[in-house]
mmCIF file of C-alpha atoms in Angstrom:
data_model
loop_
_atom_site.group_PDB
_atom_site.id
_atom_site.type_symbol
_atom_site.label_atom_id
_atom_site.label_comp_id
_atom_site.label_asym_id
_atom_site.label_seq_id
_atom_site.Cartn_x
_atom_site.Cartn_y
_atom_site.Cartn_z
ATOM 1 C CA MET C 1 18.618 12.259 13.608
ATOM 2 C CA SER C 2 18.151 8.557 12.445
ATOM 3 C CA LEU C 3 16.769 6.298 15.296
ATOM 4 C CA ALA C 4 17.240 2.627 15.812
ATOM 5 C CA LEU C 5 14.155 2.442 17.903
ATOM 6 C CA GLY C 6 11.024 4.799 18.350
ATOM 7 C CA CYS C 7 8.438 4.113 21.178
ATOM 8 C CA VAL C 8 5.145 5.517 21.561
ATOM 9 C CA ALA C 9 4.176 5.113 25.488
ATOM 10 C CA ASP C 10 0.548 5.272 26.778
ATOM 11 C CA ASP C 11 1.270 7.010 30.020
ATOM 12 C CA TYR C 12 4.292 9.073 31.519
ATOM 13 C CA THR C 13 5.452 6.868 34.161
ATOM 14 C CA GLY C 14 5.545 3.796 31.856
ATOM 15 C CA ALA C 15 7.577 5.845 29.468
ATOM 16 C CA SER C 16 10.018 6.719 32.050
ATOM 17 C CA ASP C 17 10.226 3.284 33.033
ATOM 18 C CA LEU C 18 11.036 2.140 29.362
ATOM 19 C CA ALA C 19 13.498 4.958 28.903
ATOM 20 C CA ASN C 20 15.135 3.864 32.001
ATOM 21 C CA THR C 21 15.157 0.402 30.483
ATOM 22 C CA LEU C 22 16.604 1.224 27.201
ATOM 23 C CA THR C 23 19.370 3.291 28.921
ATOM 24 C CA LYS C 24 20.499 0.692 30.980
ATOM 25 C CA ALA C 25 20.519 -1.732 28.145
ATOM 26 C CA GLY C 26 23.042 0.562 26.222
ATOM 27 C CA LEU C 27 20.781 2.753 24.132
ATOM 28 C CA ARG C 28 21.292 6.616 24.091
ATOM 29 C CA THR C 29 17.733 7.385 25.039
ATOM 30 C CA ILE C 30 15.601 10.543 25.071
ATOM 31 C CA GLN C 31 12.064 10.808 26.484
ATOM 32 C CA THR C 32 9.650 13.755 25.576
ATOM 33 C CA ILE C 33 6.560 14.520 26.912
ATOM 34 C CA GLY C 34 3.952 14.718 24.180
ATOM 35 C CA VAL C 35 4.978 14.878 20.509
ATOM 36 C CA PRO C 36 7.711 17.525 20.022
ATOM 37 C CA ALA C 37 7.292 20.259 17.448
ATOM 38 C CA ASP C 38 8.803 19.281 14.035
ATOM 39 C CA ASP C 39 11.596 22.068 14.323
ATOM 40 C CA ARG C 40 12.534 21.085 17.943
ATOM 41 C CA ALA C 41 16.344 20.072 17.969
ATOM 42 C CA LEU C 42 17.177 17.085 19.974
ATOM 43 C CA PRO C 43 20.497 15.401 20.888
ATOM 44 C CA GLU C 44 21.765 12.573 18.809
ATOM 45 C CA ALA C 45 20.095 9.371 20.153
ATOM 46 C CA ASP C 46 19.596 5.731 19.539
ATOM 47 C CA ALA C 47 15.919 5.671 20.906
ATOM 48 C CA VAL C 48 13.281 8.190 21.437
ATOM 49 C CA VAL C 49 10.376 7.377 23.829
ATOM 50 C CA VAL C 50 7.276 9.752 23.262
ATOM 51 C CA ALA C 51 5.280 9.812 26.359
ATOM 52 C CA LEU C 52 1.398 10.330 25.848
ATOM 53 C CA LYS C 53 -1.496 10.372 28.185
ATOM 54 C CA SER C 54 -3.754 8.034 26.089
ATOM 55 C CA ARG C 55 -4.256 4.788 28.120
ATOM 56 C CA SER C 56 -7.797 5.879 29.532
ATOM 57 C CA ILE C 57 -9.077 8.237 27.034
ATOM 58 C CA LEU C 58 -11.450 7.676 24.170
ATOM 59 C CA ALA C 59 -10.084 5.187 21.728
ATOM 60 C CA GLU C 60 -10.516 7.687 18.765
ATOM 61 C CA GLN C 61 -8.379 10.196 20.561
ATOM 62 C CA ALA C 62 -5.693 7.677 21.594
ATOM 63 C CA VAL C 63 -5.463 6.477 18.023
ATOM 64 C CA THR C 64 -5.059 10.058 16.657
ATOM 65 C CA ARG C 65 -2.393 10.970 19.372
ATOM 66 C CA SER C 66 -0.503 7.746 18.712
ATOM 67 C CA ARG C 67 -0.411 8.114 15.030
ATOM 68 C CA GLU C 68 0.950 11.579 15.415
ATOM 69 C CA ALA C 69 3.856 10.240 17.734
ATOM 70 C CA GLU C 70 4.500 7.285 15.077
ATOM 71 C CA GLY C 71 4.724 9.939 12.312
ATOM 72 C CA TRP C 72 7.096 12.080 14.101
ATOM 73 C CA LEU C 73 9.374 9.057 15.030
ATOM 74 C CA ARG C 74 9.248 7.709 11.589
ATOM 75 C CA ALA C 75 10.073 11.164 10.025
ATOM 76 C CA ARG C 76 13.313 10.992 12.205
ATOM 77 C CA GLY C 77 14.284 7.626 10.745
ATOM 78 C CA ALA C 78 12.863 5.145 13.378
ATOM 79 C CA ALA C 79 13.201 1.659 11.745
ATOM 80 C CA HIS C 80 11.136 0.039 14.378
ATOM 81 C CA VAL C 81 8.473 1.468 16.550
ATOM 82 C CA MET C 82 6.956 -0.265 19.865
ATOM 83 C CA PHE C 83 3.736 0.872 21.212
ATOM 84 C CA LYS C 84 4.489 0.696 25.015
ATOM 85 C CA VAL C 85 1.537 -0.602 27.094
ATOM 86 C CA CYS C 86 1.284 -1.359 30.839
ATOM 87 C CA SER C 87 2.659 -4.876 31.868
ATOM 88 C CA THR C 88 -0.780 -5.438 33.410
ATOM 89 C CA PHE C 89 -2.353 -5.026 29.976
ATOM 90 C CA ASP C 90 -5.071 -2.900 31.506
ATOM 91 C CA SER C 91 -7.569 -1.977 28.802
ATOM 92 C CA THR C 92 -11.333 -2.215 28.524
ATOM 93 C CA ASP C 93 -13.224 -4.011 25.682
ATOM 94 C CA ALA C 94 -13.178 -1.137 23.684
ATOM 95 C CA GLY C 95 -9.768 -0.308 23.902
ATOM 96 C CA ASN C 96 -7.339 1.443 23.942
ATOM 97 C CA ILE C 97 -4.590 -1.244 23.268
ATOM 98 C CA GLY C 98 -6.315 -2.952 20.322
ATOM 99 C CA PRO C 99 -7.442 0.071 18.281
ATOM 100 C CA VAL C 100 -3.988 1.908 18.739
ATOM 101 C CA MET C 101 -2.149 -1.371 17.841
ATOM 102 C CA ASP C 102 -4.308 -1.746 14.727
ATOM 103 C CA ALA C 103 -3.646 1.720 13.613
ATOM 104 C CA LEU C 104 0.077 1.565 14.241
ATOM 105 C CA ARG C 105 0.346 -1.816 12.434
ATOM 106 C CA GLU C 106 -1.480 -0.533 9.432
ATOM 107 C CA ALA C 107 0.748 2.521 9.290
ATOM 108 C CA ALA C 108 3.855 0.362 9.729
ATOM 109 C CA GLY C 109 2.747 -1.832 6.797
ATOM 110 C CA GLU C 110 3.208 -5.040 8.706
ATOM 111 C CA PRO C 111 0.623 -7.828 8.375
ATOM 112 C CA ILE C 112 0.991 -8.876 12.061
ATOM 113 C CA ALA C 113 2.295 -7.451 15.384
ATOM 114 C CA LEU C 114 3.805 -9.237 17.975
ATOM 115 C CA VAL C 115 2.550 -8.377 21.617
ATOM 116 C CA THR C 116 3.765 -9.123 24.925
ATOM 117 C CA PRO C 117 3.349 -7.325 28.300
ATOM 118 C CA ALA C 118 5.892 -9.763 29.899
ATOM 119 C CA PHE C 119 8.717 -8.501 32.259
ATOM 120 C CA PRO C 120 9.908 -11.409 34.354
ATOM 121 C CA GLU C 121 12.120 -9.124 36.516
ATOM 122 C CA THR C 122 9.249 -7.323 37.694
ATOM 123 C CA GLY C 123 7.102 -10.398 38.130
ATOM 124 C CA ARG C 124 5.038 -10.159 34.917
ATOM 125 C CA SER C 125 5.216 -13.311 32.742
ATOM 126 C CA VAL C 126 3.081 -14.769 29.879
ATOM 127 C CA TYR C 127 2.590 -18.572 29.619
ATOM 128 C CA GLN C 128 0.036 -20.093 26.960
ATOM 129 C CA GLY C 129 -1.056 -16.479 26.511
ATOM 130 C CA ASN C 130 -2.064 -16.143 30.077
ATOM 131 C CA LEU C 131 -0.577 -12.981 31.986
ATOM 132 C CA PHE C 132 0.792 -13.910 35.386
ATOM 133 C CA VAL C 133 1.584 -11.568 38.305
ATOM 134 C CA GLY C 134 4.223 -13.549 40.242
ATOM 135 C CA ALA C 135 2.841 -16.993 40.808
ATOM 136 C CA VAL C 136 -1.083 -16.294 39.945
ATOM 137 C CA PRO C 137 -2.967 -15.357 36.729
ATOM 138 C CA LEU C 138 -3.678 -11.690 36.624
ATOM 139 C CA ASN C 139 -7.393 -12.208 37.401
ATOM 140 C CA GLU C 140 -6.574 -13.727 40.632
ATOM 141 C CA SER C 141 -4.179 -10.879 41.632
ATOM 142 C CA PRO C 142 -4.756 -7.733 43.371
ATOM 143 C CA LEU C 143 -4.317 -5.857 40.140
ATOM 144 C CA LYS C 144 -7.588 -7.242 38.669
ATOM 145 C CA ASP C 145 -9.141 -4.606 40.541
ATOM 146 C CA HIS C 146 -7.627 -1.633 38.653
ATOM 147 C CA PRO C 147 -9.822 1.631 39.284
ATOM 148 C CA LEU C 148 -10.192 2.395 35.636
ATOM 149 C CA ASN C 149 -9.590 -0.708 33.734
ATOM 150 C CA PRO C 150 -10.238 -3.662 36.043
ATOM 151 C CA MET C 151 -8.735 -6.696 34.415
ATOM 152 C CA ARG C 152 -10.769 -9.945 35.095
ATOM 153 C CA ASP C 153 -9.406 -12.100 32.328
ATOM 154 C CA ALA C 154 -5.764 -13.386 32.271
ATOM 155 C CA ASN C 155 -6.025 -14.743 28.717
ATOM 156 C CA LEU C 156 -4.606 -12.098 26.524
ATOM 157 C CA VAL C 157 -5.368 -13.655 23.279
ATOM 158 C CA ARG C 158 -9.049 -13.333 24.312
ATOM 159 C CA VAL C 159 -8.566 -9.839 25.756
ATOM 160 C CA LEU C 160 -6.890 -8.418 22.639
ATOM 161 C CA ALA C 161 -9.252 -10.088 20.269
ATOM 162 C CA ARG C 162 -12.283 -8.383 21.947
ATOM 163 C CA GLN C 163 -10.826 -4.998 21.123
ATOM 164 C CA SER C 164 -9.094 -5.621 17.950
ATOM 165 C CA ALA C 165 -10.295 -5.431 14.531
ATOM 166 C CA GLY C 166 -8.514 -8.623 13.357
ATOM 167 C CA PRO C 167 -8.044 -12.171 14.985
ATOM 168 C CA VAL C 168 -5.272 -12.847 17.337
ATOM 169 C CA GLY C 169 -3.093 -15.763 17.512
ATOM 170 C CA LEU C 170 -0.160 -17.089 19.937
ATOM 171 C CA VAL C 171 3.306 -17.711 19.731
ATOM 172 C CA ASP C 172 3.811 -20.178 22.679
ATOM 173 C CA THR C 173 6.749 -20.962 24.982
ATOM 174 C CA ALA C 174 7.810 -23.993 22.911
ATOM 175 C CA THR C 175 8.160 -21.909 19.966
ATOM 176 C CA VAL C 176 10.101 -19.073 21.977
ATOM 177 C CA ALA C 177 12.394 -21.742 23.256
ATOM 178 C CA ARG C 178 13.281 -22.905 19.649
ATOM 179 C CA GLY C 179 14.964 -19.318 19.178
ATOM 180 C CA ALA C 180 14.335 -16.154 17.049
ATOM 181 C CA GLU C 181 13.866 -18.140 13.577
ATOM 182 C CA ALA C 182 11.154 -20.204 14.898
ATOM 183 C CA VAL C 183 9.448 -17.262 16.362
ATOM 184 C CA ALA C 184 9.522 -15.321 13.159
ATOM 185 C CA ALA C 185 8.286 -18.231 11.291
ATOM 186 C CA ARG C 186 5.649 -18.771 13.476
ATOM 187 C CA LEU C 187 4.501 -15.028 13.104
ATOM 188 C CA ASP C 188 4.745 -15.617 9.287
ATOM 189 C CA ALA C 189 2.450 -18.515 9.534
ATOM 190 C CA LEU C 190 0.008 -16.883 11.676
ATOM 191 C CA ALA C 191 -0.014 -14.020 9.367
ATOM 192 C CA ALA C 192 -0.811 -16.140 6.545
ATOM 193 C CA GLU C 193 -3.691 -17.796 8.509
ATOM 194 C CA GLY C 194 -5.205 -13.986 8.601
ATOM 195 C CA LYS C 195 -3.969 -13.236 12.032
ATOM 196 C CA ARG C 196 -3.126 -9.727 12.700
ATOM 197 C CA ALA C 197 -1.808 -9.837 16.131
ATOM 198 C CA ALA C 198 0.168 -12.442 18.201
ATOM 199 C CA ILE C 199 0.578 -12.732 22.009
ATOM 200 C CA ALA C 200 4.090 -14.003 22.641
ATOM 201 C CA ASP C 201 4.736 -16.038 25.875
ATOM 202 C CA ALA C 202 7.832 -14.883 27.897
ATOM 203 C CA ILE C 203 8.845 -16.386 31.130
ATOM 204 C CA PHE C 204 12.417 -15.327 31.514
ATOM 205 C CA ASP C 205 14.512 -12.549 30.308
ATOM 206 C CA SER C 206 16.302 -14.615 27.875
ATOM 207 C CA ASP C 207 12.756 -15.299 26.119
ATOM 208 C CA LEU C 208 12.452 -11.394 25.711
ATOM 209 C CA GLU C 209 15.918 -11.431 24.083
ATOM 210 C CA VAL C 210 14.856 -14.048 21.619
ATOM 211 C CA LEU C 211 11.456 -12.084 20.816
ATOM 212 C CA GLY C 212 13.549 -8.861 20.392
ATOM 213 C CA ARG C 213 15.870 -10.713 17.815
ATOM 214 C CA ALA C 214 12.867 -12.136 15.890
ATOM 215 C CA ILE C 215 11.233 -8.803 15.414
ATOM 216 C CA LEU C 216 14.207 -6.402 14.996
ATOM 217 C CA THR C 217 13.906 -6.256 11.253
ATOM 218 C CA LYS C 218 10.099 -5.598 11.710
ATOM 219 C CA ARG C 219 8.808 -2.248 11.929
ATOM 220 C CA PHE C 220 6.424 -2.431 14.678
ATOM 221 C CA SER C 221 5.621 -4.192 17.987
ATOM 222 C CA VAL C 222 3.484 -3.869 21.157
ATOM 223 C CA GLY C 223 4.752 -4.485 24.476
ATOM 224 C CA ALA C 224 5.838 -3.568 28.031
ATOM 225 C CA SER C 225 9.309 -2.265 29.190
ATOM 226 C CA GLY C 226 10.380 -6.046 28.780
ATOM 227 C CA LEU C 227 9.965 -6.175 25.183
ATOM 228 C CA GLY C 228 11.802 -2.821 24.913
ATOM 229 C CA LEU C 229 14.676 -4.540 26.899
ATOM 230 C CA GLY C 230 14.684 -7.416 24.161
ATOM 231 C CA LEU C 231 14.886 -5.072 21.274
ATOM 232 C CA ALA C 232 17.835 -2.950 22.990
ATOM 233 C CA ARG C 233 19.781 -5.927 23.840
ATOM 234 C CA ALA C 234 19.173 -7.172 19.989
ATOM 235 C CA LEU C 235 20.238 -3.796 18.710
ATOM 236 C CA VAL C 236 23.401 -3.589 20.939
ATOM 237 C CA ALA C 237 24.426 -7.143 20.012
ATOM 238 C CA ASP C 238 24.129 -5.996 16.324
ATOM 239 C CA GLY C 239 26.421 -3.241 16.915
#
């Protein structure tokens, strides 16, 4: 098996949503519960989504389990691995998004990771680095009161910087509007500045397609199912 796309999901329902999104976009997709045994035979597929239950456990445990999943996917030829997170980006200041992102970015050998939880068709958009739920910022929506990881700050650059070991930049909507090459150039510039992650704005599905094309040749990214949609459409377009 040689995969075009591998995905490490931090919970089961999010994994199912991503697998459904990838399938509808035209990728032959398999979802597993946990990391399969090395000798387990799977059908031929374009993408595999490994579903973990790692969103609200200790960060160290989440990193360990996520690295195991990433290693399994890479061993099966995954050219790009996406760490799938919730579109509400719910995570405490101690993690787990930041620590897992740091570990998987390092494992992938990438200087910077593009990050976006945007999925406009489900009412999640990112503008100037701020996550909106419908027409209001996350911290003004009912989703701010998540029972385990309440989200009281809509500015994802700040949120991610508090839990990541490296500084975080922004790929703003004006850059995304200029296309995939502009996004790739912005990522390179941020990496040269020492940034290790970049929140990317996305307001429309077409923005997700731009982001997908921009990072398709990279080895790692972080996002909700919307970014998976962008990557899938870029893969299908490339044939």
